[in-house]
Structures are given as structure tokens and as C-alpha cells.
Coordinates of N, CA and C in Angstrom, one line a residue:
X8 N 3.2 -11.5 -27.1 CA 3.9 -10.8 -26.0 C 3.0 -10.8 -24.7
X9 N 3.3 -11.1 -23.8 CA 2.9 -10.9 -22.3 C 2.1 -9.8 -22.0
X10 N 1.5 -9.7 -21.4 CA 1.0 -8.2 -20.4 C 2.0 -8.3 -19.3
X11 N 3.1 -8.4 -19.1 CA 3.9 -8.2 -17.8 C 3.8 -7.3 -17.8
X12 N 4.2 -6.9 -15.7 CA 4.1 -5.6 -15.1 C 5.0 -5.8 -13.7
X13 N 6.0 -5.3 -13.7 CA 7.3 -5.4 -12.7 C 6.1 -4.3 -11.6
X14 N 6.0 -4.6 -10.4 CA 5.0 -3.9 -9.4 C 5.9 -3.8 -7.9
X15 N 6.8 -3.0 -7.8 CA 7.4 -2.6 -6.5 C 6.6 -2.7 -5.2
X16 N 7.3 -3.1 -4.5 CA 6.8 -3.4 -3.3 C 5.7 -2.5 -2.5
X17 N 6.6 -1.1 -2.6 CA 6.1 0.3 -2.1 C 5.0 0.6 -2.6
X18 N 4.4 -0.3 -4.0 CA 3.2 0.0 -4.9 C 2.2 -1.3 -4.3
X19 N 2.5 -2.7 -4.0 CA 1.9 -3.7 -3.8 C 1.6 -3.5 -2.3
X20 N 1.9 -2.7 -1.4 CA 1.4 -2.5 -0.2 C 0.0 -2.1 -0.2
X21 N -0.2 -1.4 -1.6 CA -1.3 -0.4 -0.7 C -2.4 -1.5 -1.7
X22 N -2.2 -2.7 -2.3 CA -3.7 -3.4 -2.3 C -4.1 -3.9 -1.6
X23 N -4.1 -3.8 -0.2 CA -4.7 -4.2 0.9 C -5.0 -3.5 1.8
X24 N -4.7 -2.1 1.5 CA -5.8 -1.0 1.9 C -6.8 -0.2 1.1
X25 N -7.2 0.5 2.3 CA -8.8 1.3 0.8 C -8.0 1.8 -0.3
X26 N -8.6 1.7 -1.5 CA -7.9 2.0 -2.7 C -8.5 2.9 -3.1
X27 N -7.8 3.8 -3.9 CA -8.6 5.1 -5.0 C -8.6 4.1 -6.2
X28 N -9.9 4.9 -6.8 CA -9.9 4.2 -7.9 C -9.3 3.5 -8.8
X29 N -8.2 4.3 -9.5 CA -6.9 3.8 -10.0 C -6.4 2.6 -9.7
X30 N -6.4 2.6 -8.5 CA -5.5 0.9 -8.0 C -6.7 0.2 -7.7
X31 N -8.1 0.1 -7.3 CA -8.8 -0.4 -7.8 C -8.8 -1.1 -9.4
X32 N -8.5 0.0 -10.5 CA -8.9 -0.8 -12.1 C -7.6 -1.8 -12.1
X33 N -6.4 -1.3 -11.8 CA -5.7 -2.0 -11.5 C -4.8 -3.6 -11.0
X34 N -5.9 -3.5 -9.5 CA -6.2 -4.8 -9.6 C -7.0 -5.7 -10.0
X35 N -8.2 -5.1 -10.4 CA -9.5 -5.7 -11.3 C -8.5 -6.6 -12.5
X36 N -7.6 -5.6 -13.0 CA -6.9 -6.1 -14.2 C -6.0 -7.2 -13.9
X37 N -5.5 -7.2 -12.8 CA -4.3 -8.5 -12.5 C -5.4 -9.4 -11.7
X38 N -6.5 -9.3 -11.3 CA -7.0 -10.6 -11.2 C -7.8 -11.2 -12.5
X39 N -8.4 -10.4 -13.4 CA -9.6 -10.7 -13.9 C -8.8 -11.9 -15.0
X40 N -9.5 -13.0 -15.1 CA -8.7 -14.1 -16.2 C -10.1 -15.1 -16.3
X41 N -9.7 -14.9 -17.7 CA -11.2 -16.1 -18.5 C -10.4 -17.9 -18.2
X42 N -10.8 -19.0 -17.7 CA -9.9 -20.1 -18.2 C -10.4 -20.8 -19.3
X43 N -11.3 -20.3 -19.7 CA -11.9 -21.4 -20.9 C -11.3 -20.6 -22.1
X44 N -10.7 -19.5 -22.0 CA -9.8 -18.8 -22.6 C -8.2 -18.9 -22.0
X45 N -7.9 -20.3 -21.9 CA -6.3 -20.5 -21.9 C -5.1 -20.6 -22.7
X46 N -6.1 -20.8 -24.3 CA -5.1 -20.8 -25.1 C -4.6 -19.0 -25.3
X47 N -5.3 -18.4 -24.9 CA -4.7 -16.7 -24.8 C -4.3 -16.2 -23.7
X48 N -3.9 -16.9 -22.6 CA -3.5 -16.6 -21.4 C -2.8 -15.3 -21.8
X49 N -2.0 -14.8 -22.4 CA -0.5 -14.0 -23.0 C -1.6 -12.6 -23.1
X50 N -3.2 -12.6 -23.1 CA -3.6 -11.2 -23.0 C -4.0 -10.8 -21.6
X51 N -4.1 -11.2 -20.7 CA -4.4 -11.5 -19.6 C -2.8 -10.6 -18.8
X52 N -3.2 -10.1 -17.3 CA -2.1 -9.8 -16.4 C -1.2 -10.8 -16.4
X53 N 0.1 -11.0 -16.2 CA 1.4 -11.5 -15.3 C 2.0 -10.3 -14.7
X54 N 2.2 -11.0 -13.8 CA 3.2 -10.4 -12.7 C 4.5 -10.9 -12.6
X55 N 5.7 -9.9 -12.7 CA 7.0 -10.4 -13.0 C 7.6 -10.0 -11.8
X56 N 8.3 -11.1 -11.2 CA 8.6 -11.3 -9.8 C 10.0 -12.1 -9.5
X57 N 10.7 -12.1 -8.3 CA 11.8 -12.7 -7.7 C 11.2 -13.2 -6.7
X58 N 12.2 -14.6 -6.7 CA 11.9 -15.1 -4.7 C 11.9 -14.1 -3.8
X59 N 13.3 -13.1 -3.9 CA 13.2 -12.3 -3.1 C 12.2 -11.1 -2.8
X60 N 11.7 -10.5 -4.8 CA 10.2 -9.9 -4.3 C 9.0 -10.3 -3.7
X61 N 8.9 -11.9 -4.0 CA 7.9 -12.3 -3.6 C 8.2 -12.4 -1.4
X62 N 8.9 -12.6 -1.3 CA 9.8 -12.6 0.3 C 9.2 -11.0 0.6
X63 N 9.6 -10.2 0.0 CA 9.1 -8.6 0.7 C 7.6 -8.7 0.9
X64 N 7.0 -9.0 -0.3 CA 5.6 -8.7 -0.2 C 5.1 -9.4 0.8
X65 N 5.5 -11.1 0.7 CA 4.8 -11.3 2.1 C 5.0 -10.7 3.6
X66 N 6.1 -10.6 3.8 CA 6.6 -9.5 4.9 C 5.3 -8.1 4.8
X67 N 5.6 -7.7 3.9 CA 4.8 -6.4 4.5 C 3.2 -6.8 4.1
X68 N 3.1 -7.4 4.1 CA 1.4 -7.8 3.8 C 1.3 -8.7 4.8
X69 N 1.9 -9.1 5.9 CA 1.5 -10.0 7.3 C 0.3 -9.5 7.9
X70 N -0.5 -10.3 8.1 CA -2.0 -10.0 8.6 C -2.9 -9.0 7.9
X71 N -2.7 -8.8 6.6 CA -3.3 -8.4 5.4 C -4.8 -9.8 5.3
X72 N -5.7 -9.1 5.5 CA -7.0 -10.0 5.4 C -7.9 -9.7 4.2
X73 N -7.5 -8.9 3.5 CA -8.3 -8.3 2.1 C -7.9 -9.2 1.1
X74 N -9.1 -9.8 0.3 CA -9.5 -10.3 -0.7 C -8.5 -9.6 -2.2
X75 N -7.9 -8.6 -2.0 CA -6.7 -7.9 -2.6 C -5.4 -8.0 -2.2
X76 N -5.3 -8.4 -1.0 CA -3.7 -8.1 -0.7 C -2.6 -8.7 -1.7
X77 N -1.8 -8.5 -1.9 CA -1.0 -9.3 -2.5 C -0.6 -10.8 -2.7
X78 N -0.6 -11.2 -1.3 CA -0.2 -12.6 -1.7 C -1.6 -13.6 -2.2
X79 N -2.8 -12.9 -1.9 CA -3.7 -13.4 -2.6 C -4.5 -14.0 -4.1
X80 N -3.5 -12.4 -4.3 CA -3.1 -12.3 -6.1 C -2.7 -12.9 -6.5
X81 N -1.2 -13.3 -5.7 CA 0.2 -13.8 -6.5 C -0.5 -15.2 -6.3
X82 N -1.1 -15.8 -5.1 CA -1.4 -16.9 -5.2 C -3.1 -17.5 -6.4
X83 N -3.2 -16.5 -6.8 CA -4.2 -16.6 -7.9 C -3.4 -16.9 -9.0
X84 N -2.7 -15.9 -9.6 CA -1.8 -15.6 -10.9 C -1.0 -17.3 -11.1
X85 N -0.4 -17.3 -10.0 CA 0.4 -18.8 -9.6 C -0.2 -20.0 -10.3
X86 N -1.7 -20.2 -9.8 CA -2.5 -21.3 -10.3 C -2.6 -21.0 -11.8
X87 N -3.2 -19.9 -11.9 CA -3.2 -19.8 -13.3 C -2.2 -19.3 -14.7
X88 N -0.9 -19.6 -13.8 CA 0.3 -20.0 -14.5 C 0.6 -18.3 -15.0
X89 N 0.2 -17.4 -14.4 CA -0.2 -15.8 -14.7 C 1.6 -15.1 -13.8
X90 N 1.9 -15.6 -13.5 CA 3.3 -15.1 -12.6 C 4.1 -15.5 -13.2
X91 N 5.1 -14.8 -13.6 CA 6.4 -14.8 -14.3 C 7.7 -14.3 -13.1
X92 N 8.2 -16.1 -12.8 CA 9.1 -15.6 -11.9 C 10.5 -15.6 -12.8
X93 N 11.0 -14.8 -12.7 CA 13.1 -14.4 -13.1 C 13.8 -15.2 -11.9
X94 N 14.2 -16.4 -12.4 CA 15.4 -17.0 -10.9 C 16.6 -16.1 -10.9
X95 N 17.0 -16.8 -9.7 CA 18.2 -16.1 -8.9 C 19.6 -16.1 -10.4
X96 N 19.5 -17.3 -11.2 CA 20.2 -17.2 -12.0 C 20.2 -16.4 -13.0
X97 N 19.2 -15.7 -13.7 CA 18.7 -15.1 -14.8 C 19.2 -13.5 -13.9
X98 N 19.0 -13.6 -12.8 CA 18.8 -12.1 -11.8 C 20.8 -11.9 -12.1
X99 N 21.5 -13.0 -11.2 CA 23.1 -13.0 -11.5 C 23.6 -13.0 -13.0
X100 N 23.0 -13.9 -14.3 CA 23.3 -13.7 -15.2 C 23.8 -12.5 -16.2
X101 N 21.9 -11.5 -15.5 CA 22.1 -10.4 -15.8 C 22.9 -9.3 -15.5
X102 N 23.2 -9.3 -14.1 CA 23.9 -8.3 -13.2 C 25.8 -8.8 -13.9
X103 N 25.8 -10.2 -14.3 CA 27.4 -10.5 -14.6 C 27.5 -9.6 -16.5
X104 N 26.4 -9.6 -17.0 CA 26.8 -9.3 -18.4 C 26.4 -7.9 -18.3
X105 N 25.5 -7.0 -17.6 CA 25.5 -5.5 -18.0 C 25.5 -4.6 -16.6
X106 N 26.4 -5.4 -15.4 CA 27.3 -4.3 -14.8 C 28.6 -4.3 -14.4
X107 N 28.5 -2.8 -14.7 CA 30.3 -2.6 -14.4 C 30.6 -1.8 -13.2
X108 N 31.6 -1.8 -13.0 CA 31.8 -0.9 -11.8 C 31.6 0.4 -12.0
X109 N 31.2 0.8 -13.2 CA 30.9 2.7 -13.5 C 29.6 2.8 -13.6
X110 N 28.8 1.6 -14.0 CA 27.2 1.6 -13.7 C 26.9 1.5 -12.6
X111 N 27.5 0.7 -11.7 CA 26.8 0.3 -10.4 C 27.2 2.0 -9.9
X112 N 28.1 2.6 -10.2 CA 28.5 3.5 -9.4 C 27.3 5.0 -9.2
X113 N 27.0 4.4 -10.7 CA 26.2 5.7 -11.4 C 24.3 5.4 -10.9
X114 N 24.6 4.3 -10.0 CA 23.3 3.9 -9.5 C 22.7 4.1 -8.0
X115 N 21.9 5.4 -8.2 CA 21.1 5.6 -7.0 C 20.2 4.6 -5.7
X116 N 19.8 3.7 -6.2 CA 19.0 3.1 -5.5 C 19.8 2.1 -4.3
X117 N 18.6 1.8 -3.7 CA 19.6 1.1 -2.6 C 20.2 -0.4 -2.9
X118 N 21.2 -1.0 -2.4 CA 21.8 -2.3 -2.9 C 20.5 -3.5 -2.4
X119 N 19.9 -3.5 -1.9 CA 18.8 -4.5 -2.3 C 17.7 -3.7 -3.5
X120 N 16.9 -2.9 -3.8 CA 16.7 -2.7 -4.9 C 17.2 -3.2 -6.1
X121 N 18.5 -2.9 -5.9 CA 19.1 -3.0 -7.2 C 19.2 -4.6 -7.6
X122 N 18.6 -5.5 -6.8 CA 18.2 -6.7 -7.5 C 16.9 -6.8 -7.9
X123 N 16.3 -5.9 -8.0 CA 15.1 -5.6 -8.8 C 15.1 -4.8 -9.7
X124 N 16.2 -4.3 -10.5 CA 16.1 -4.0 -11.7 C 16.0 -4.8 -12.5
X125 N 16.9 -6.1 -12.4 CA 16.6 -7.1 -14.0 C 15.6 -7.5 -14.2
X126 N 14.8 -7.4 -12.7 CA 13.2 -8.1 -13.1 C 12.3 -7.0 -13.9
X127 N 12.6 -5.7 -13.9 CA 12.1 -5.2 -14.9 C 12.2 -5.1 -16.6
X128 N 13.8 -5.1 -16.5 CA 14.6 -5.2 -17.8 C 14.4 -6.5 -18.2
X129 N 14.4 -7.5 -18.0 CA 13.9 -8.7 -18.4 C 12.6 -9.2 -18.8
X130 N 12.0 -8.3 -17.8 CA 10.4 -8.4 -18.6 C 10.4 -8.5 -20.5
X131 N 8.8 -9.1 -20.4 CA 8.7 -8.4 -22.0 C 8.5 -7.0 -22.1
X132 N 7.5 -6.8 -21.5 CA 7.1 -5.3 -21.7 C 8.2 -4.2 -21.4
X133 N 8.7 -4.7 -20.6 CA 9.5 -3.1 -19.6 C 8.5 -2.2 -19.0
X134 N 7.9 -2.9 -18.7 CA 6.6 -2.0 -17.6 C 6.8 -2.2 -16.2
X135 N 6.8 -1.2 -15.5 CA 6.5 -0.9 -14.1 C 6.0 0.2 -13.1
X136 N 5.8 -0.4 -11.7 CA 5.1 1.0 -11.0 C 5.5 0.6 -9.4
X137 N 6.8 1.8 -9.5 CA 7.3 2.6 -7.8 C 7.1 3.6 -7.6
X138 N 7.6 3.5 -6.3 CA 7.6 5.0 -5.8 C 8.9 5.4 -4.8
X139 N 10.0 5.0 -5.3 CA 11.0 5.3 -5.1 C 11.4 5.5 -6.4
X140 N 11.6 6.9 -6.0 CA 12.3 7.9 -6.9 C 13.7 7.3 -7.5
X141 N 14.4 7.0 -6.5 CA 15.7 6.2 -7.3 C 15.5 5.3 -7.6
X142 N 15.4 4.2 -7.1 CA 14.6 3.3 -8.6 C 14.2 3.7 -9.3
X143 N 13.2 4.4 -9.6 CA 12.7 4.6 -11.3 C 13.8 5.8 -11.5
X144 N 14.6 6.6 -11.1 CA 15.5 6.7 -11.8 C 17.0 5.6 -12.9
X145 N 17.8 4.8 -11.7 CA 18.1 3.7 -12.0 C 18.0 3.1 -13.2
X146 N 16.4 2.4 -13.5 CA 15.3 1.7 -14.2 C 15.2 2.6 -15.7
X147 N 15.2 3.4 -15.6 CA 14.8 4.7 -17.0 C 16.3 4.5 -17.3
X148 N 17.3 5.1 -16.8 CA 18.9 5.6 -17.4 C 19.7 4.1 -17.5
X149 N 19.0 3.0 -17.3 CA 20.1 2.0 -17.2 C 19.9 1.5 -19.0
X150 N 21.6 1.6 -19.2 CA 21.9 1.8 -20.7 C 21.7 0.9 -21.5
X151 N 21.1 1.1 -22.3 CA 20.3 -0.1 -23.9 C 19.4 -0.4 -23.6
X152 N 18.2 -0.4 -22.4 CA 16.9 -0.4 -22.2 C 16.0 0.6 -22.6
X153 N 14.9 0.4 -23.0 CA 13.8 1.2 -23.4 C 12.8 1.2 -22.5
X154 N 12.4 1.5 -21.5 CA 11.3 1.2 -20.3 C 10.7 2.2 -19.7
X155 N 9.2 1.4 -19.5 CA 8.5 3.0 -19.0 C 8.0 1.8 -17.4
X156 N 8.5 3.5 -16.4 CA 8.0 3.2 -15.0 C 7.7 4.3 -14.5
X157 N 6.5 4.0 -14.4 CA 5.7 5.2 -13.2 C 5.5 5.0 -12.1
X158 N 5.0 6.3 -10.8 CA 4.4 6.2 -10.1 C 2.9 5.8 -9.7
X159 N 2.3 6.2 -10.7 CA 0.7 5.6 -10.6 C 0.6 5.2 -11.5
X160 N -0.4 4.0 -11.7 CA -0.9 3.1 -12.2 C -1.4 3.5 -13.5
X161 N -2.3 4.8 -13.7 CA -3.2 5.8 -14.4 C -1.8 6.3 -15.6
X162 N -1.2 6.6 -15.1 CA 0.0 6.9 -15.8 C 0.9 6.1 -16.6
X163 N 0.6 4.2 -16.6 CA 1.3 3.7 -17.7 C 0.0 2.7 -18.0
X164 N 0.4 2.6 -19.3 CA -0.6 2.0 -20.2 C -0.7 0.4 -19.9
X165 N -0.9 -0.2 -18.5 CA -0.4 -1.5 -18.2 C -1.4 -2.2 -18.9
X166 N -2.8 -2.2 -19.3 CA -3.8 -2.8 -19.9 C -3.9 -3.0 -21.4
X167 N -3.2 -2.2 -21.6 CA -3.1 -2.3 -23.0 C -2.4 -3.5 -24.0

């Protein structure tokens, strides 16, 4: 199984500013990768992502010049085949087989969000970290999933 980790936008902003330690170990962990250790790539970070997430982050990381920011990452993870992107089809597939009009109804978050829930539920792990409240509401109650999403980093077991 993967080390995937669904990482909200609201949470990938702040690796391109000073970080508390927490998001410090954090990114230590989504960059750090052995290659002469490629046949175990699967213990190592992925980052589980959409065109469209990838589209926000660069937006809000514009003139981000840290050796952290995000698209720095993503473009590390990329090479090293460490990014797990969900296409637009897998995103619609999912939305056509497990929503209905009483789910969507019962769903707080905003209508762009809410194309970032399959990228969590799709993951292997079901791991993530926002800070929007409704999202990780959404993400927890959406029905036949088992997933843990926190606000801080320190708070889910993403290394493990």
C-alpha cells in the first residue's frame, strides 16, 4: 500500500512560509526518497492530487521562492513517479456511482471542493490534512468510507 496523503490547498499554502515544526517533519517526509531504493518506492510519500488541485496550488504559490513551496515538491514527487494523480475520469466516475441528490444535499462544503473529495476517498490510505471545517466534515460522514482527516499534520499518523 502507498503512503498517500490527500493535502488541501489551505494546508499546502503554508510550505512556503516559516513553518512550525510540525510542517517542517512533514515536509522532510514528502520530500525525503532513497532512489537506489526504487524497488520500495510504495514506503516513501505520494501525494494524491487532481489537475484541478494541482491548478490551485500553483495559483496560490505564485512567486513562492522557497525550496518548500509546493510546486517544488509536486515537481520532485513527479520525477520520482511519487504523485498519484486521480483524472478527471476516475473524479466523474466516482461522483456518477456514489452521489445522489440526498448526499450532495447533506454536503457542506463548497461546490468546488466538493471535487476533492474522491481524491481522498480514492486514495489508498484515506488520509488527509484541511482546514476547512466543512470539508473535513463532508470527507468523515460521506457514507461506506473509513477516513481519517485532520487539521494538523501532528495529528494523523501520515508517516507511518
Amino acid at each position: 500500500m502507498k503512503k498517500d496523503l490527500f493535502i488541501d490547498n489551505n494546508i499546502a499554502s503554508k510550505f512556503s512560509n516559516p513553518q512550525d515544526k510540525e510542517y517542517i517533519k512533514l515536509t522532510e517526509w514528502l520530500i525525503k526518497f532513497n532512489p537506489d531504493d526504487e524497488d520500495n518506492k510504495n514506503k516513501y510519500a505520494h501525494l494524491v492530487v487532481s489537475k484541478k488541485l494541482l491548478g490551485e496550488y500553483n495559483r496560490s504559490a505564485q512567486g513562492a521562492k522557497s525550496d518548500t513551496a509546493i510546486p517544488v515538491i509536486i515537481s520532485k514527487l513527479q520525477i520520482e513517479g511519487r504523485l498519484t494523480i486521480i483524472s478527471n475520469q476516475q473524479i466523474k466516475d466516482f461522483k456518477a456511482a456514489n452521489y445522489t441528490k440526498t448526499s450532495e444535499r447533506k454536503l457542506r462544503s463548497n461546490k468546488e471542493d466538493r471535487e476533492h473529495i474522491p481524491l481522498v476517498l480514492l486514495s489508498d490510505r484515506k488520509f488527509g490534512l484541511s482546514n476547512d471545517d466543512n470539508f473535513i466534515y463532508d470527507v468523515l460522514n460521506f457514507p461506506g468510507f473509513t477516513v481519517q482527516i485532520k487539521k494538523r499534520p501532528e495529528h494523523l499518523p501520515y508517516s507511518k
